[in-house]
Amino acid sequence: MQMPLQITIRDVPHSSALEAQIRERAAKLEAFHPRITSCRVTVEELGKHHHQGRHFRVHVDVRVPGKEVLVNRDHHEDVYVALRDAFDAAKRQLEEVIREMRGDVKVHEVPQHGKVARLFTDEGYGFIQTRDGRELYFSRENVVHPPFEHLAPGQEVQFVEELADEGPQAKRVSVGKHHGA
């Protein structure tokens, strides 16, 4: 870590075992994701409830280049359980950050809307007119629902625009719920 681990313990009697557990779990996070720049951990006892026992909140704030991972775990009667759960959640979020950095996370395209402009059913392709007036090529293989043969000129469709070698094309073409312009 570029900055030393910061531990804050509020309304909980000081315990070297608790502090050692925090340091151990932070070290495991750092071994898992070596680009962690800072880690702040806050442990506090929430209002004392005479009938319900003790309740703790653990807050973990981990920063890596370009991202901040924040975790809060409340209302565990055992501070070590709250600590474990908070660090486990932080690790899962860091796993997601790593997947995003590697490009493993799929970003779902927002479908666009248009109308079938022309169809060449014998050749298995057609063109969609987009709302901004452009025409995009699509082939039989890019129609999801209904089958290509059931499409008709003027029919409202939704699609995802993708760049192919020949230029922009419509992929995942479907007829369904559409929103007005």
PDB file of C-alpha atoms in Angstrom:
ATOM      1  CA  MET A   1       0.000   0.000   0.000  1.00  0.00           C
ATOM      2  CA  GLN A   2       1.186   3.484  -0.755  1.00  0.00           C
ATOM      3  CA  MET A   3      -0.390   4.765   2.451  1.00  0.00           C
ATOM      4  CA  PRO A   4      -0.207   2.839   5.735  1.00  0.00           C
ATOM      5  CA  LEU A   5      -3.263   0.921   6.910  1.00  0.00           C
ATOM      6  CA  GLN A   6      -5.501   3.224   8.937  1.00  0.00           C
ATOM      7  CA  ILE A   7      -7.476   1.603  11.760  1.00  0.00           C
ATOM      8  CA  THR A   8     -10.101   3.460  13.802  1.00  0.00           C
ATOM      9  CA  ILE A   9     -11.858   1.754  16.701  1.00  0.00           C
ATOM     10  CA  ARG A  10     -14.748   3.645  18.353  1.00  0.00           C
ATOM     11  CA  ASP A  11     -16.709   2.727  21.475  1.00  0.00           C
ATOM     12  CA  VAL A  12     -15.023  -0.679  21.614  1.00  0.00           C
ATOM     13  CA  PRO A  13     -12.427  -1.466  24.296  1.00  0.00           C
ATOM     14  CA  HIS A  14      -8.939  -1.638  22.741  1.00  0.00           C
ATOM     15  CA  SER A  15      -7.970  -5.168  21.841  1.00  0.00           C
ATOM     16  CA  SER A  16      -4.643  -6.138  20.316  1.00  0.00           C
ATOM     17  CA  ALA A  17      -6.322  -9.323  19.018  1.00  0.00           C
ATOM     18  CA  LEU A  18      -8.902  -7.242  17.122  1.00  0.00           C
ATOM     19  CA  GLU A  19      -6.208  -4.969  15.689  1.00  0.00           C
ATOM     20  CA  ALA A  20      -4.110  -8.014  14.688  1.00  0.00           C
ATOM     21  CA  GLN A  21      -7.147  -9.522  12.927  1.00  0.00           C
ATOM     22  CA  ILE A  22      -7.706  -6.272  10.981  1.00  0.00           C
ATOM     23  CA  ARG A  23      -4.025  -6.141   9.958  1.00  0.00           C
ATOM     24  CA  GLU A  24      -4.079  -9.787   8.876  1.00  0.00           C
ATOM     25  CA  ARG A  25      -7.213  -9.359   6.764  1.00  0.00           C
ATOM     26  CA  ALA A  26      -5.879  -6.137   5.190  1.00  0.00           C
ATOM     27  CA  ALA A  27      -2.620  -7.934   4.338  1.00  0.00           C
ATOM     28  CA  LYS A  28      -4.623 -10.701   2.622  1.00  0.00           C
ATOM     29  CA  LEU A  29      -6.482  -8.085   0.575  1.00  0.00           C
ATOM     30  CA  GLU A  30      -3.191  -6.505  -0.436  1.00  0.00           C
ATOM     31  CA  ALA A  31      -1.774  -9.901  -1.460  1.00  0.00           C
ATOM     32  CA  PHE A  32      -4.924 -10.472  -3.515  1.00  0.00           C
ATOM     33  CA  HIS A  33      -4.742  -7.045  -5.220  1.00  0.00           C
ATOM     34  CA  PRO A  34      -1.210  -5.601  -4.938  1.00  0.00           C
ATOM     35  CA  ARG A  35      -2.194  -2.200  -6.408  1.00  0.00           C
ATOM     36  CA  ILE A  36      -4.171  -1.146  -3.325  1.00  0.00           C
ATOM     37  CA  THR A  37      -3.147   2.424  -2.561  1.00  0.00           C
ATOM     38  CA  SER A  38      -4.917   2.770   0.792  1.00  0.00           C
ATOM     39  CA  CYS A  39      -7.102   0.892   3.223  1.00  0.00           C
ATOM     40  CA  ARG A  40      -9.097   2.436   6.068  1.00  0.00           C
ATOM     41  CA  VAL A  41     -10.975   0.268   8.536  1.00  0.00           C
ATOM     42  CA  THR A  42     -13.391   1.577  11.142  1.00  0.00           C
ATOM     43  CA  VAL A  43     -14.892  -0.645  13.836  1.00  0.00           C
ATOM     44  CA  GLU A  44     -17.504   0.771  16.162  1.00  0.00           C
ATOM     45  CA  GLU A  45     -20.059  -0.473  18.594  1.00  0.00           C
ATOM     46  CA  LEU A  46     -23.491   0.872  17.817  1.00  0.00           C
ATOM     47  CA  GLY A  47     -25.771   2.076  20.608  1.00  0.00           C
ATOM     48  CA  LYS A  48     -25.732  -0.428  23.441  1.00  0.00           C
ATOM     49  CA  HIS A  49     -28.948  -2.427  23.575  1.00  0.00           C
ATOM     50  CA  HIS A  50     -29.516  -4.033  26.964  1.00  0.00           C
ATOM     51  CA  HIS A  51     -32.017  -6.575  25.646  1.00  0.00           C
ATOM     52  CA  GLN A  52     -30.403  -7.311  22.295  1.00  0.00           C
ATOM     53  CA  GLY A  53     -26.722  -7.592  23.121  1.00  0.00           C
ATOM     54  CA  ARG A  54     -23.885  -5.747  21.430  1.00  0.00           C
ATOM     55  CA  HIS A  55     -24.012  -4.641  17.786  1.00  0.00           C
ATOM     56  CA  PHE A  56     -21.039  -3.608  15.692  1.00  0.00           C
ATOM     57  CA  ARG A  57     -20.441  -1.741  12.459  1.00  0.00           C
ATOM     58  CA  VAL A  58     -17.363  -2.400  10.354  1.00  0.00           C
ATOM     59  CA  HIS A  59     -16.543   0.016   7.537  1.00  0.00           C
ATOM     60  CA  VAL A  60     -13.799  -0.887   5.025  1.00  0.00           C
ATOM     61  CA  ASP A  61     -12.633   1.703   2.478  1.00  0.00           C
ATOM     62  CA  VAL A  62     -10.108   0.334  -0.034  1.00  0.00           C
ATOM     63  CA  ARG A  63      -8.697   2.382  -2.894  1.00  0.00           C
ATOM     64  CA  VAL A  64      -7.014   1.126  -6.029  1.00  0.00           C
ATOM     65  CA  PRO A  65      -6.056   3.280  -9.027  1.00  0.00           C
ATOM     66  CA  GLY A  66      -9.295   4.601 -10.505  1.00  0.00           C
ATOM     67  CA  LYS A  67     -11.649   2.846  -8.063  1.00  0.00           C
ATOM     68  CA  GLU A  68     -12.891   2.999  -4.497  1.00  0.00           C
ATOM     69  CA  VAL A  69     -14.364  -0.038  -2.758  1.00  0.00           C
ATOM     70  CA  LEU A  70     -16.651   0.776   0.178  1.00  0.00           C
ATOM     71  CA  VAL A  71     -18.164  -1.832   2.473  1.00  0.00           C
ATOM     72  CA  ASN A  72     -20.309  -1.438   5.598  1.00  0.00           C
ATOM     73  CA  ARG A  73     -21.400  -4.360   7.744  1.00  0.00           C
ATOM     74  CA  ASP A  74     -23.813  -3.614  10.589  1.00  0.00           C
ATOM     75  CA  HIS A  75     -25.534  -5.305  13.481  1.00  0.00           C
ATOM     76  CA  HIS A  76     -23.428  -8.379  14.055  1.00  0.00           C
ATOM     77  CA  GLU A  77     -23.264  -9.386  17.698  1.00  0.00           C
ATOM     78  CA  ASP A  78     -19.736 -10.683  17.191  1.00  0.00           C
ATOM     79  CA  VAL A  79     -17.215  -8.063  16.071  1.00  0.00           C
ATOM     80  CA  TYR A  80     -15.062 -10.769  14.445  1.00  0.00           C
ATOM     81  CA  VAL A  81     -18.006 -11.969  12.341  1.00  0.00           C
ATOM     82  CA  ALA A  82     -18.705  -8.393  11.231  1.00  0.00           C
ATOM     83  CA  LEU A  83     -15.006  -7.987  10.390  1.00  0.00           C
ATOM     84  CA  ARG A  84     -14.907 -11.242   8.405  1.00  0.00           C
ATOM     85  CA  ASP A  85     -18.070 -10.360   6.470  1.00  0.00           C
ATOM     86  CA  ALA A  86     -16.821  -6.845   5.665  1.00  0.00           C
ATOM     87  CA  PHE A  87     -13.456  -8.054   4.365  1.00  0.00           C
ATOM     88  CA  ASP A  88     -15.087 -10.884   2.394  1.00  0.00           C
ATOM     89  CA  ALA A  89     -17.381  -8.334   0.720  1.00  0.00           C
ATOM     90  CA  ALA A  90     -14.398  -6.058  -0.003  1.00  0.00           C
ATOM     91  CA  LYS A  91     -12.565  -8.989  -1.616  1.00  0.00           C
ATOM     92  CA  ARG A  92     -15.579  -9.755  -3.834  1.00  0.00           C
ATOM     93  CA  GLN A  93     -15.717  -6.111  -4.929  1.00  0.00           C
ATOM     94  CA  LEU A  94     -11.976  -6.146  -5.659  1.00  0.00           C
ATOM     95  CA  GLU A  95     -12.486  -9.288  -7.765  1.00  0.00           C
ATOM     96  CA  GLU A  96     -15.032  -7.318  -9.789  1.00  0.00           C
ATOM     97  CA  VAL A  97     -12.542  -4.430 -10.176  1.00  0.00           C
ATOM     98  CA  ILE A  98      -9.910  -6.875 -11.455  1.00  0.00           C
ATOM     99  CA  ARG A  99     -12.385  -8.361 -13.968  1.00  0.00           C
ATOM    100  CA  GLU A 100     -13.251  -4.857 -15.192  1.00  0.00           C
ATOM    101  CA  MET A 101      -9.564  -3.941 -15.551  1.00  0.00           C
ATOM    102  CA  ARG A 102      -8.939  -7.120 -17.582  1.00  0.00           C
ATOM    103  CA  GLY A 103     -11.994  -6.458 -19.720  1.00  0.00           C
ATOM    104  CA  ASP A 104     -13.741  -9.641 -18.550  1.00  0.00           C
ATOM    105  CA  VAL A 105     -16.915  -7.774 -17.604  1.00  0.00           C
ATOM    106  CA  LYS A 106     -19.408  -7.492 -20.406  1.00  0.00           C
ATOM    107  CA  VAL A 107     -20.912  -4.066 -20.875  1.00  0.00           C
ATOM    108  CA  HIS A 108     -24.404  -4.476 -22.236  1.00  0.00           C
ATOM    109  CA  GLU A 109     -25.229  -2.225 -25.135  1.00  0.00           C
ATOM    110  CA  VAL A 110     -28.377  -0.139 -24.928  1.00  0.00           C
ATOM    111  CA  PRO A 111     -30.662  -1.127 -27.803  1.00  0.00           C
ATOM    112  CA  GLN A 112     -31.522   1.501 -30.383  1.00  0.00           C
ATOM    113  CA  HIS A 113     -34.834   1.767 -32.205  1.00  0.00           C
ATOM    114  CA  GLY A 114     -35.662   2.119 -35.870  1.00  0.00           C
ATOM    115  CA  LYS A 115     -37.770   0.770 -38.727  1.00  0.00           C
ATOM    116  CA  VAL A 116     -37.084  -1.857 -41.350  1.00  0.00           C
ATOM    117  CA  ALA A 117     -36.364   0.265 -44.441  1.00  0.00           C
ATOM    118  CA  ARG A 118     -35.779  -2.433 -47.094  1.00  0.00           C
ATOM    119  CA  LEU A 119     -35.686  -6.226 -47.146  1.00  0.00           C
ATOM    120  CA  PHE A 120     -34.020  -8.559 -49.597  1.00  0.00           C
ATOM    121  CA  THR A 121     -35.561 -11.806 -48.371  1.00  0.00           C
ATOM    122  CA  ASP A 122     -34.110 -14.036 -51.099  1.00  0.00           C
ATOM    123  CA  GLU A 123     -30.585 -12.775 -50.331  1.00  0.00           C
ATOM    124  CA  GLY A 124     -31.136 -12.824 -46.542  1.00  0.00           C
ATOM    125  CA  TYR A 125     -30.407  -9.210 -45.639  1.00  0.00           C
ATOM    126  CA  GLY A 126     -32.024  -5.829 -45.175  1.00  0.00           C
ATOM    127  CA  PHE A 127     -31.581  -2.273 -43.942  1.00  0.00           C
ATOM    128  CA  ILE A 128     -32.887  -0.525 -40.864  1.00  0.00           C
ATOM    129  CA  GLN A 129     -33.523   3.215 -40.850  1.00  0.00           C
ATOM    130  CA  THR A 130     -32.330   4.651 -37.542  1.00  0.00           C
ATOM    131  CA  ARG A 131     -34.121   7.465 -35.757  1.00  0.00           C
ATOM    132  CA  ASP A 132     -31.397   9.853 -36.916  1.00  0.00           C
ATOM    133  CA  GLY A 133     -32.004   8.910 -40.578  1.00  0.00           C
ATOM    134  CA  ARG A 134     -29.042   6.583 -41.200  1.00  0.00           C
ATOM    135  CA  GLU A 135     -29.443   3.147 -42.737  1.00  0.00           C
ATOM    136  CA  LEU A 136     -27.758   0.127 -41.200  1.00  0.00           C
ATOM    137  CA  TYR A 137     -27.242  -3.228 -42.881  1.00  0.00           C
ATOM    138  CA  PHE A 138     -28.364  -6.399 -41.106  1.00  0.00           C
ATOM    139  CA  SER A 139     -28.359 -10.034 -42.161  1.00  0.00           C
ATOM    140  CA  ARG A 140     -30.672 -12.969 -41.481  1.00  0.00           C
ATOM    141  CA  GLU A 141     -28.206 -14.226 -38.828  1.00  0.00           C
ATOM    142  CA  ASN A 142     -28.571 -10.975 -36.856  1.00  0.00           C
ATOM    143  CA  VAL A 143     -32.337 -11.290 -36.356  1.00  0.00           C
ATOM    144  CA  VAL A 144     -33.281 -12.584 -32.912  1.00  0.00           C
ATOM    145  CA  HIS A 145     -37.092 -12.482 -32.990  1.00  0.00           C
ATOM    146  CA  PRO A 146     -39.257 -13.049 -34.986  1.00  0.00           C
ATOM    147  CA  PRO A 147     -37.621 -15.062 -37.788  1.00  0.00           C
ATOM    148  CA  PHE A 148     -36.125 -12.958 -40.597  1.00  0.00           C
ATOM    149  CA  GLU A 149     -38.895 -14.079 -42.992  1.00  0.00           C
ATOM    150  CA  HIS A 150     -41.565 -12.485 -40.739  1.00  0.00           C
ATOM    151  CA  LEU A 151     -40.083  -8.975 -40.913  1.00  0.00           C
ATOM    152  CA  ALA A 152     -41.735  -6.350 -43.141  1.00  0.00           C
ATOM    153  CA  PRO A 153     -40.741  -2.872 -44.361  1.00  0.00           C
ATOM    154  CA  GLY A 154     -41.936  -0.155 -41.967  1.00  0.00           C
ATOM    155  CA  GLN A 155     -41.903  -2.520 -38.975  1.00  0.00           C
ATOM    156  CA  GLU A 156     -40.532  -1.085 -35.698  1.00  0.00           C
ATOM    157  CA  VAL A 157     -37.446  -2.923 -34.450  1.00  0.00           C
ATOM    158  CA  GLN A 158     -34.780  -2.587 -31.834  1.00  0.00           C
ATOM    159  CA  PHE A 159     -31.131  -3.440 -32.427  1.00  0.00           C
ATOM    160  CA  VAL A 160     -27.587  -2.916 -31.266  1.00  0.00           C
ATOM    161  CA  GLU A 161     -25.247  -1.017 -33.580  1.00  0.00           C
ATOM    162  CA  GLU A 162     -21.800  -2.558 -33.985  1.00  0.00           C
ATOM    163  CA  LEU A 163     -18.861  -1.622 -36.156  1.00  0.00           C
ATOM    164  CA  ALA A 164     -17.941  -4.357 -38.644  1.00  0.00           C
ATOM    165  CA  ASP A 165     -15.219  -4.407 -41.307  1.00  0.00           C
ATOM    166  CA  GLU A 166     -17.711  -3.000 -43.823  1.00  0.00           C
ATOM    167  CA  GLY A 167     -18.911  -0.250 -41.453  1.00  0.00           C
ATOM    168  CA  PRO A 168     -21.721   0.087 -38.887  1.00  0.00           C
ATOM    169  CA  GLN A 169     -24.265  -2.748 -38.838  1.00  0.00           C
ATOM    170  CA  ALA A 170     -27.372  -3.682 -36.878  1.00  0.00           C
ATOM    171  CA  LYS A 171     -27.003  -6.766 -34.683  1.00  0.00           C
ATOM    172  CA  ARG A 172     -29.476  -8.536 -32.371  1.00  0.00           C
ATOM    173  CA  VAL A 173     -32.455  -7.202 -34.337  1.00  0.00           C
ATOM    174  CA  SER A 174     -35.818  -7.881 -32.697  1.00  0.00           C
ATOM    175  CA  VAL A 175     -39.437  -6.802 -32.748  1.00  0.00           C
ATOM    176  CA  GLY A 176     -40.913  -6.111 -29.335  1.00  0.00           C
ATOM    177  CA  LYS A 177     -41.502  -3.325 -26.873  1.00  0.00           C
ATOM    178  CA  HIS A 178     -40.388  -0.037 -28.331  1.00  0.00           C
ATOM    179  CA  HIS A 179     -40.413   3.496 -27.054  1.00  0.00           C
ATOM    180  CA  GLY A 180     -41.560   6.453 -29.116  1.00  0.00           C
ATOM    181  CA  ALA A 181     -39.046   9.014 -30.347  1.00  0.00           C
TER     182      ALA A 181
END
